[in-house]
Amino acid sequence: MTALAGLRVLVVEDEYLLARQLERALRRDGADVVAVAPSVAAALAALAAGALPDVAVLDLNLAGEKAYPVAAALRAAAIPFAFASGYDAADRDPAYADAPHLNKPLTMATLRGCLARLVGRAAG
């Protein structure tokens, strides 16, 4: 059993191929991907529809729109999240300086370890 077994994950990523790669990799690791959202609107709609994850990974820049509204909704619901971005973490909104920042391109080992830490599981 992996550190992600049974973990409900929201993936917010606007690049289709990367989103599908993340979804497949997370599922192979035993996670339950509750939604893959390509935009802020889609992510907020998934949350409003009850797709509540245990943890989320957010692409910071979604086709030119920042993912901060999704981060705010997750924070309000006490759901931990990490940003995944090709941008420097220092360029982020300081209100989210405490959220983990994963540099793209992601490796599954890095993502697995980060998500496991966010929910208090051993990365295995």
CSV table of N, CA and C in Angstrom, one decimal:
chain,number,residue,atom,x,y,z
A,1,MET,N,0.9,-1.2,0.0
A,1,MET,CA,0.0,0.0,0.0
A,1,MET,C,0.9,1.2,0.0
A,2,THR,N,0.5,2.2,-0.8
A,2,THR,CA,1.3,3.4,-0.9
A,2,THR,C,0.8,4.5,0.0
A,3,ALA,N,1.6,5.6,0.1
A,3,ALA,CA,1.2,6.7,1.0
A,3,ALA,C,0.0,7.4,0.5
A,4,LEU,N,-0.4,7.2,-0.8
A,4,LEU,CA,-1.5,7.9,-1.3
A,4,LEU,C,-2.8,7.0,-1.4
A,5,ALA,N,-2.7,5.8,-1.0
A,5,ALA,CA,-3.8,4.9,-1.1
A,5,ALA,C,-5.1,5.5,-0.4
A,6,GLY,N,-6.1,5.6,-1.2
A,6,GLY,CA,-7.4,6.1,-0.7
A,6,GLY,C,-7.5,7.6,-0.5
A,7,LEU,N,-6.4,8.3,-0.8
A,7,LEU,CA,-6.4,9.7,-0.6
A,7,LEU,C,-7.2,10.4,-1.8
A,8,ARG,N,-8.1,11.2,-1.4
A,8,ARG,CA,-9.0,12.0,-2.4
A,8,ARG,C,-8.2,13.2,-2.8
A,9,VAL,N,-7.9,13.3,-4.1
A,9,VAL,CA,-7.1,14.4,-4.6
A,9,VAL,C,-7.8,15.2,-5.7
A,10,LEU,N,-7.7,16.5,-5.6
A,10,LEU,CA,-8.2,17.4,-6.7
A,10,LEU,C,-7.0,17.9,-7.5
A,11,VAL,N,-7.1,17.7,-8.8
A,11,VAL,CA,-6.0,18.2,-9.7
A,11,VAL,C,-6.5,19.4,-10.4
A,12,VAL,N,-5.8,20.5,-10.3
A,12,VAL,CA,-6.2,21.7,-11.1
A,12,VAL,C,-5.1,22.0,-12.0
A,13,GLU,N,-5.2,21.7,-13.3
A,13,GLU,CA,-4.2,21.9,-14.3
A,13,GLU,C,-4.8,22.1,-15.6
A,14,ASP,N,-4.3,23.2,-16.3
A,14,ASP,CA,-4.9,23.6,-17.6
A,14,ASP,C,-4.3,22.9,-18.8
A,15,GLU,N,-3.2,22.3,-18.6
A,15,GLU,CA,-2.5,21.6,-19.8
A,15,GLU,C,-3.0,20.1,-19.8
A,16,TYR,N,-3.8,19.8,-20.8
A,16,TYR,CA,-4.6,18.5,-20.8
A,16,TYR,C,-3.6,17.3,-20.6
A,17,LEU,N,-2.5,17.2,-21.4
A,17,LEU,CA,-1.7,16.1,-21.3
A,17,LEU,C,-1.1,15.9,-19.9
A,18,LEU,N,-0.6,17.0,-19.3
A,18,LEU,CA,-0.1,17.0,-18.0
A,18,LEU,C,-1.1,16.6,-17.0
A,19,ALA,N,-2.3,17.1,-17.1
A,19,ALA,CA,-3.4,16.8,-16.2
A,19,ALA,C,-3.7,15.3,-16.2
A,20,ARG,N,-3.8,14.7,-17.4
A,20,ARG,CA,-4.0,13.3,-17.6
A,20,ARG,C,-2.9,12.5,-17.0
A,21,GLN,N,-1.6,12.9,-17.2
A,21,GLN,CA,-0.5,12.2,-16.7
A,21,GLN,C,-0.5,12.2,-15.2
A,22,LEU,N,-0.9,13.4,-14.6
A,22,LEU,CA,-1.0,13.4,-13.1
A,22,LEU,C,-2.1,12.5,-12.6
A,23,GLU,N,-3.2,12.6,-13.3
A,23,GLU,CA,-4.4,11.7,-12.9
A,23,GLU,C,-4.0,10.3,-12.9
A,24,ARG,N,-3.4,9.8,-14.0
A,24,ARG,CA,-3.0,8.4,-14.1
A,24,ARG,C,-2.0,8.0,-13.1
A,25,ALA,N,-1.0,8.9,-12.9
A,25,ALA,CA,0.1,8.6,-11.9
A,25,ALA,C,-0.5,8.5,-10.5
A,26,LEU,N,-1.4,9.4,-10.1
A,26,LEU,CA,-2.0,9.4,-8.8
A,26,LEU,C,-2.9,8.2,-8.6
A,27,ARG,N,-3.6,7.8,-9.6
A,27,ARG,CA,-4.5,6.6,-9.6
A,27,ARG,C,-3.6,5.3,-9.4
A,28,ARG,N,-2.5,5.3,-10.2
A,28,ARG,CA,-1.6,4.1,-10.0
A,28,ARG,C,-1.0,4.0,-8.6
A,29,ASP,N,-0.9,5.2,-7.9
A,29,ASP,CA,-0.4,5.2,-6.6
A,29,ASP,C,-1.5,5.0,-5.6
A,30,GLY,N,-2.7,4.7,-6.1
A,30,GLY,CA,-3.9,4.4,-5.2
A,30,GLY,C,-4.7,5.5,-4.8
A,31,ALA,N,-4.4,6.7,-5.3
A,31,ALA,CA,-5.3,7.9,-4.9
A,31,ALA,C,-6.6,7.8,-5.7
A,32,ASP,N,-7.6,8.5,-5.1
A,32,ASP,CA,-8.9,8.7,-5.8
A,32,ASP,C,-8.9,10.1,-6.3
A,33,VAL,N,-8.8,10.3,-7.6
A,33,VAL,CA,-8.8,11.7,-8.1
A,33,VAL,C,-10.3,12.1,-8.2
A,34,VAL,N,-10.7,13.0,-7.4
A,34,VAL,CA,-12.1,13.4,-7.3
A,34,VAL,C,-12.5,14.3,-8.5
A,35,ALA,N,-11.5,15.1,-9.0
A,35,ALA,CA,-11.8,15.9,-10.2
A,35,ALA,C,-10.5,16.4,-10.8
A,36,VAL,N,-10.5,16.6,-12.1
A,36,VAL,CA,-9.4,17.2,-12.8
A,36,VAL,C,-10.0,18.5,-13.4
A,37,ALA,N,-9.6,19.6,-13.0
A,37,ALA,CA,-10.2,20.9,-13.4
A,37,ALA,C,-9.2,21.7,-14.2
A,38,PRO,N,-9.6,22.2,-15.4
A,38,PRO,CA,-8.6,23.0,-16.2
A,38,PRO,C,-8.7,24.5,-16.0
A,39,SER,N,-9.6,24.9,-15.1
A,39,SER,CA,-9.7,26.3,-14.8
A,39,SER,C,-10.2,26.6,-13.4
A,40,VAL,N,-10.1,27.9,-13.0
A,40,VAL,CA,-10.6,28.3,-11.7
A,40,VAL,C,-12.1,28.0,-11.6
A,41,ALA,N,-12.9,28.3,-12.6
A,41,ALA,CA,-14.3,28.1,-12.6
A,41,ALA,C,-14.6,26.6,-12.5
A,42,ALA,N,-13.9,25.8,-13.2
A,42,ALA,CA,-14.2,24.3,-13.1
A,42,ALA,C,-13.8,23.8,-11.8
A,43,ALA,N,-12.7,24.2,-11.2
A,43,ALA,CA,-12.3,23.8,-9.9
A,43,ALA,C,-13.3,24.2,-8.8
A,44,LEU,N,-13.8,25.4,-8.9
A,44,LEU,CA,-14.8,25.9,-7.9
A,44,LEU,C,-16.1,25.2,-8.1
A,45,ALA,N,-16.4,24.9,-9.3
A,45,ALA,CA,-17.7,24.1,-9.6
A,45,ALA,C,-17.6,22.7,-9.0
A,46,ALA,N,-16.4,22.1,-9.2
A,46,ALA,CA,-16.3,20.7,-8.6
A,46,ALA,C,-16.4,20.7,-7.1
A,47,LEU,N,-15.8,21.7,-6.5
A,47,LEU,CA,-15.9,21.8,-5.0
A,47,LEU,C,-17.3,22.1,-4.6
A,48,ALA,N,-18.0,23.0,-5.3
A,48,ALA,CA,-19.4,23.3,-5.0
A,48,ALA,C,-20.3,22.1,-5.2
A,49,ALA,N,-19.9,21.2,-6.1
A,49,ALA,CA,-20.7,20.0,-6.4
A,49,ALA,C,-20.5,18.9,-5.4
A,50,GLY,N,-19.6,19.1,-4.5
A,50,GLY,CA,-19.3,18.1,-3.5
A,50,GLY,C,-18.1,17.3,-3.7
A,51,ALA,N,-17.3,17.6,-4.7
A,51,ALA,CA,-16.0,16.8,-5.0
A,51,ALA,C,-14.9,17.3,-4.0
A,52,LEU,N,-15.2,17.1,-2.7
A,52,LEU,CA,-14.3,17.5,-1.7
A,52,LEU,C,-13.1,16.6,-1.5
A,53,PRO,N,-11.9,17.1,-1.8
A,53,PRO,CA,-10.7,16.2,-1.7
A,53,PRO,C,-10.1,16.3,-0.3
A,54,ASP,N,-9.2,15.4,0.0
A,54,ASP,CA,-8.4,15.4,1.2
A,54,ASP,C,-7.2,16.4,1.0
A,55,VAL,N,-6.8,16.6,-0.3
A,55,VAL,CA,-5.7,17.4,-0.6
A,55,VAL,C,-5.8,17.8,-2.1
A,56,ALA,N,-5.1,18.9,-2.5
A,56,ALA,CA,-5.2,19.3,-3.9
A,56,ALA,C,-3.8,19.8,-4.4
A,57,VAL,N,-3.7,19.6,-5.7
A,57,VAL,CA,-2.5,20.2,-6.3
A,57,VAL,C,-3.0,21.2,-7.4
A,58,LEU,N,-2.5,22.4,-7.3
A,58,LEU,CA,-3.0,23.5,-8.1
A,58,LEU,C,-1.9,24.0,-9.0
A,59,ASP,N,-2.1,24.0,-10.3
A,59,ASP,CA,-1.2,24.8,-11.2
A,59,ASP,C,-1.5,26.2,-10.9
A,60,LEU,N,-0.5,27.0,-10.7
A,60,LEU,CA,-0.6,28.4,-10.3
A,60,LEU,C,-1.2,29.2,-11.4
A,61,ASN,N,-0.8,29.0,-12.6
A,61,ASN,CA,-1.2,29.8,-13.8
A,61,ASN,C,-2.1,29.0,-14.7
A,62,LEU,N,-3.4,29.3,-14.7
A,62,LEU,CA,-4.4,28.5,-15.5
A,62,LEU,C,-4.8,29.3,-16.7
A,63,ALA,N,-4.1,29.2,-17.8
A,63,ALA,CA,-4.4,29.9,-19.0
A,63,ALA,C,-4.4,31.4,-18.7
A,64,GLY,N,-3.5,31.9,-18.0
A,64,GLY,CA,-3.4,33.3,-17.6
A,64,GLY,C,-4.1,33.8,-16.4
A,65,GLU,N,-4.9,32.9,-15.8
A,65,GLU,CA,-5.7,33.2,-14.6
A,65,GLU,C,-5.0,32.5,-13.4
A,66,LYS,N,-4.7,33.2,-12.4
A,66,LYS,CA,-4.1,32.6,-11.2
A,66,LYS,C,-5.1,31.8,-10.4
A,67,ALA,N,-4.6,30.7,-9.8
A,67,ALA,CA,-5.4,29.8,-9.0
A,67,ALA,C,-5.8,30.2,-7.6
A,68,TYR,N,-5.6,31.5,-7.3
A,68,TYR,CA,-5.8,31.9,-5.9
A,68,TYR,C,-7.2,31.8,-5.4
A,69,PRO,N,-8.3,32.0,-6.3
A,69,PRO,CA,-9.6,31.7,-5.8
A,69,PRO,C,-9.8,30.3,-5.3
A,70,VAL,N,-9.2,29.4,-6.0
A,70,VAL,CA,-9.3,27.9,-5.6
A,70,VAL,C,-8.6,27.7,-4.3
A,71,ALA,N,-7.4,28.3,-4.2
A,71,ALA,CA,-6.6,28.2,-3.0
A,71,ALA,C,-7.4,28.7,-1.8
A,72,ALA,N,-8.1,29.9,-2.0
A,72,ALA,CA,-8.9,30.5,-0.9
A,72,ALA,C,-10.0,29.6,-0.5
A,73,ALA,N,-10.7,29.0,-1.5
A,73,ALA,CA,-11.8,28.1,-1.2
A,73,ALA,C,-11.3,26.8,-0.4
A,74,LEU,N,-10.2,26.3,-0.9
A,74,LEU,CA,-9.6,25.1,-0.2
A,74,LEU,C,-9.2,25.5,1.3
A,75,ARG,N,-8.6,26.6,1.4
A,75,ARG,CA,-8.1,27.1,2.7
A,75,ARG,C,-9.3,27.3,3.7
A,76,ALA,N,-10.4,27.9,3.1
A,76,ALA,CA,-11.6,28.1,3.9
A,76,ALA,C,-12.2,26.7,4.4
A,77,ALA,N,-12.0,25.7,3.6
A,77,ALA,CA,-12.6,24.4,3.9
A,77,ALA,C,-11.5,23.5,4.7
A,78,ALA,N,-10.4,24.1,5.0
A,78,ALA,CA,-9.3,23.4,5.7
A,78,ALA,C,-8.8,22.2,5.0
A,79,ILE,N,-8.7,22.4,3.6
A,79,ILE,CA,-8.2,21.3,2.8
A,79,ILE,C,-6.8,21.8,2.4
A,80,PRO,N,-5.7,21.0,2.7
A,80,PRO,CA,-4.4,21.4,2.3
A,80,PRO,C,-4.2,21.3,0.8
A,81,PHE,N,-3.2,22.1,0.3
A,81,PHE,CA,-2.9,22.1,-1.1
A,81,PHE,C,-1.5,22.5,-1.3
A,82,ALA,N,-1.0,22.2,-2.5
A,82,ALA,CA,0.3,22.6,-3.0
A,82,ALA,C,0.1,23.2,-4.3
A,83,PHE,N,1.0,24.2,-4.6
A,83,PHE,CA,1.0,24.8,-5.9
A,83,PHE,C,2.1,24.0,-6.8
A,84,ALA,N,1.8,23.9,-8.0
A,84,ALA,CA,2.7,23.3,-9.0
A,84,ALA,C,2.9,24.3,-10.1
A,85,SER,N,4.1,24.7,-10.3
A,85,SER,CA,4.3,25.8,-11.2
A,85,SER,C,5.7,25.8,-11.8
A,86,GLY,N,5.8,26.4,-13.0
A,86,GLY,CA,7.1,26.7,-13.6
A,86,GLY,C,7.6,28.0,-13.2
A,87,TYR,N,6.8,28.8,-12.4
A,87,TYR,CA,7.2,30.1,-12.0
A,87,TYR,C,8.0,29.9,-10.6
A,88,ASP,N,8.7,30.9,-10.3
A,88,ASP,CA,9.4,31.0,-9.0
A,88,ASP,C,8.5,31.2,-7.9
A,89,ALA,N,8.7,30.4,-6.8
A,89,ALA,CA,7.8,30.5,-5.6
A,89,ALA,C,7.8,31.9,-5.1
A,90,ALA,N,8.9,32.7,-5.2
A,90,ALA,CA,9.0,34.1,-4.7
A,90,ALA,C,8.0,35.0,-5.4
A,91,ASP,N,7.5,34.6,-6.6
A,91,ASP,CA,6.6,35.5,-7.4
A,91,ASP,C,5.1,35.3,-7.0
A,92,ARG,N,4.9,34.4,-6.0
A,92,ARG,CA,3.5,34.1,-5.6
A,92,ARG,C,3.0,35.2,-4.7
A,93,ASP,N,1.7,35.2,-4.6
A,93,ASP,CA,1.0,36.0,-3.6
A,93,ASP,C,1.5,35.7,-2.2
A,94,PRO,N,1.9,36.7,-1.4
A,94,PRO,CA,2.5,36.4,-0.1
A,94,PRO,C,1.4,35.7,0.8
A,95,ALA,N,0.2,35.9,0.6
A,95,ALA,CA,-0.9,35.3,1.4
A,95,ALA,C,-0.8,33.8,1.4
A,96,TYR,N,-0.1,33.2,0.3
A,96,TYR,CA,0.0,31.8,0.2
A,96,TYR,C,1.5,31.3,0.3
A,97,ALA,N,2.3,32.1,1.0
A,97,ALA,CA,3.7,31.8,1.1
A,97,ALA,C,3.9,30.5,1.9
A,98,ASP,N,2.9,30.1,2.7
A,98,ASP,CA,3.1,28.9,3.5
A,98,ASP,C,2.7,27.6,2.8
A,99,ALA,N,2.1,27.7,1.6
A,99,ALA,CA,1.7,26.6,0.8
A,99,ALA,C,2.9,26.0,0.1
A,100,PRO,N,3.1,24.7,0.1
A,100,PRO,CA,4.2,24.1,-0.6
A,100,PRO,C,4.2,24.5,-2.1
A,101,HIS,N,5.4,24.6,-2.7
A,101,HIS,CA,5.6,25.0,-4.1
A,101,HIS,C,6.4,23.9,-4.7
A,102,LEU,N,5.8,23.2,-5.7
A,102,LEU,CA,6.4,22.2,-6.5
A,102,LEU,C,6.8,22.8,-7.8
A,103,ASN,N,8.1,22.6,-8.2
A,103,ASN,CA,8.5,23.1,-9.5
A,103,ASN,C,8.2,22.1,-10.6
A,104,LYS,N,7.7,22.7,-11.7
A,104,LYS,CA,7.5,21.8,-12.9
A,104,LYS,C,8.8,21.8,-13.7
A,105,PRO,N,9.1,20.7,-14.3
A,105,PRO,CA,8.3,19.5,-14.4
A,105,PRO,C,8.3,18.7,-13.1
A,106,LEU,N,7.2,18.1,-12.8
A,106,LEU,CA,7.0,17.4,-11.5
A,106,LEU,C,7.5,15.9,-11.7
A,107,THR,N,8.0,15.4,-10.7
A,107,THR,CA,8.2,13.9,-10.6
A,107,THR,C,7.2,13.4,-9.7
A,108,MET,N,6.8,12.1,-9.9
A,108,MET,CA,5.8,11.5,-9.1
A,108,MET,C,6.4,11.4,-7.6
A,109,ALA,N,7.6,11.1,-7.5
A,109,ALA,CA,8.2,11.0,-6.1
A,109,ALA,C,8.1,12.3,-5.4
A,110,THR,N,8.3,13.4,-6.0
A,110,THR,CA,8.2,14.7,-5.4
A,110,THR,C,6.7,15.0,-5.0
A,111,LEU,N,5.8,14.7,-6.0
A,111,LEU,CA,4.4,15.0,-5.7
A,111,LEU,C,3.9,14.1,-4.6
A,112,ARG,N,4.2,12.8,-4.7
A,112,ARG,CA,3.8,11.8,-3.7
A,112,ARG,C,4.3,12.3,-2.3
A,113,GLY,N,5.5,12.6,-2.2
A,113,GLY,CA,6.1,13.1,-0.9
A,113,GLY,C,5.4,14.3,-0.3
A,114,CYS,N,5.1,15.3,-1.2
A,114,CYS,CA,4.5,16.5,-0.8
A,114,CYS,C,3.0,16.3,-0.3
A,115,LEU,N,2.3,15.5,-1.1
A,115,LEU,CA,0.9,15.3,-0.8
A,115,LEU,C,0.8,14.4,0.5
A,116,ALA,N,1.7,13.5,0.7
A,116,ALA,CA,1.7,12.6,1.9
A,116,ALA,C,2.0,13.5,3.1
A,117,ARG,N,2.9,14.4,3.0
A,117,ARG,CA,3.3,15.3,4.1
A,117,ARG,C,2.1,16.2,4.4
A,118,LEU,N,1.4,16.7,3.4
A,118,LEU,CA,0.3,17.6,3.7
A,118,LEU,C,-0.8,17.0,4.5
A,119,VAL,N,-1.0,15.7,4.3
A,119,VAL,CA,-2.1,15.0,5.1
A,119,VAL,C,-1.5,14.1,6.2
A,120,GLY,N,-0.2,14.3,6.5
A,120,GLY,CA,0.3,13.6,7.7
A,120,GLY,C,0.6,12.1,7.5
A,121,ARG,N,0.9,11.7,6.3
A,121,ARG,CA,1.2,10.3,6.0
A,121,ARG,C,2.7,10.2,5.7
A,122,ALA,N,3.2,9.0,5.9
A,122,ALA,CA,4.6,8.7,5.6
A,122,ALA,C,4.6,8.6,4.0
A,123,ALA,N,5.7,9.1,3.4
A,123,ALA,CA,5.8,9.1,2.0
A,123,ALA,C,6.1,7.7,1.5
A,124,GLY,N,6.6,6.8,2.3
A,124,GLY,CA,6.9,5.4,1.9
A,124,GLY,C,7.8,5.3,0.8
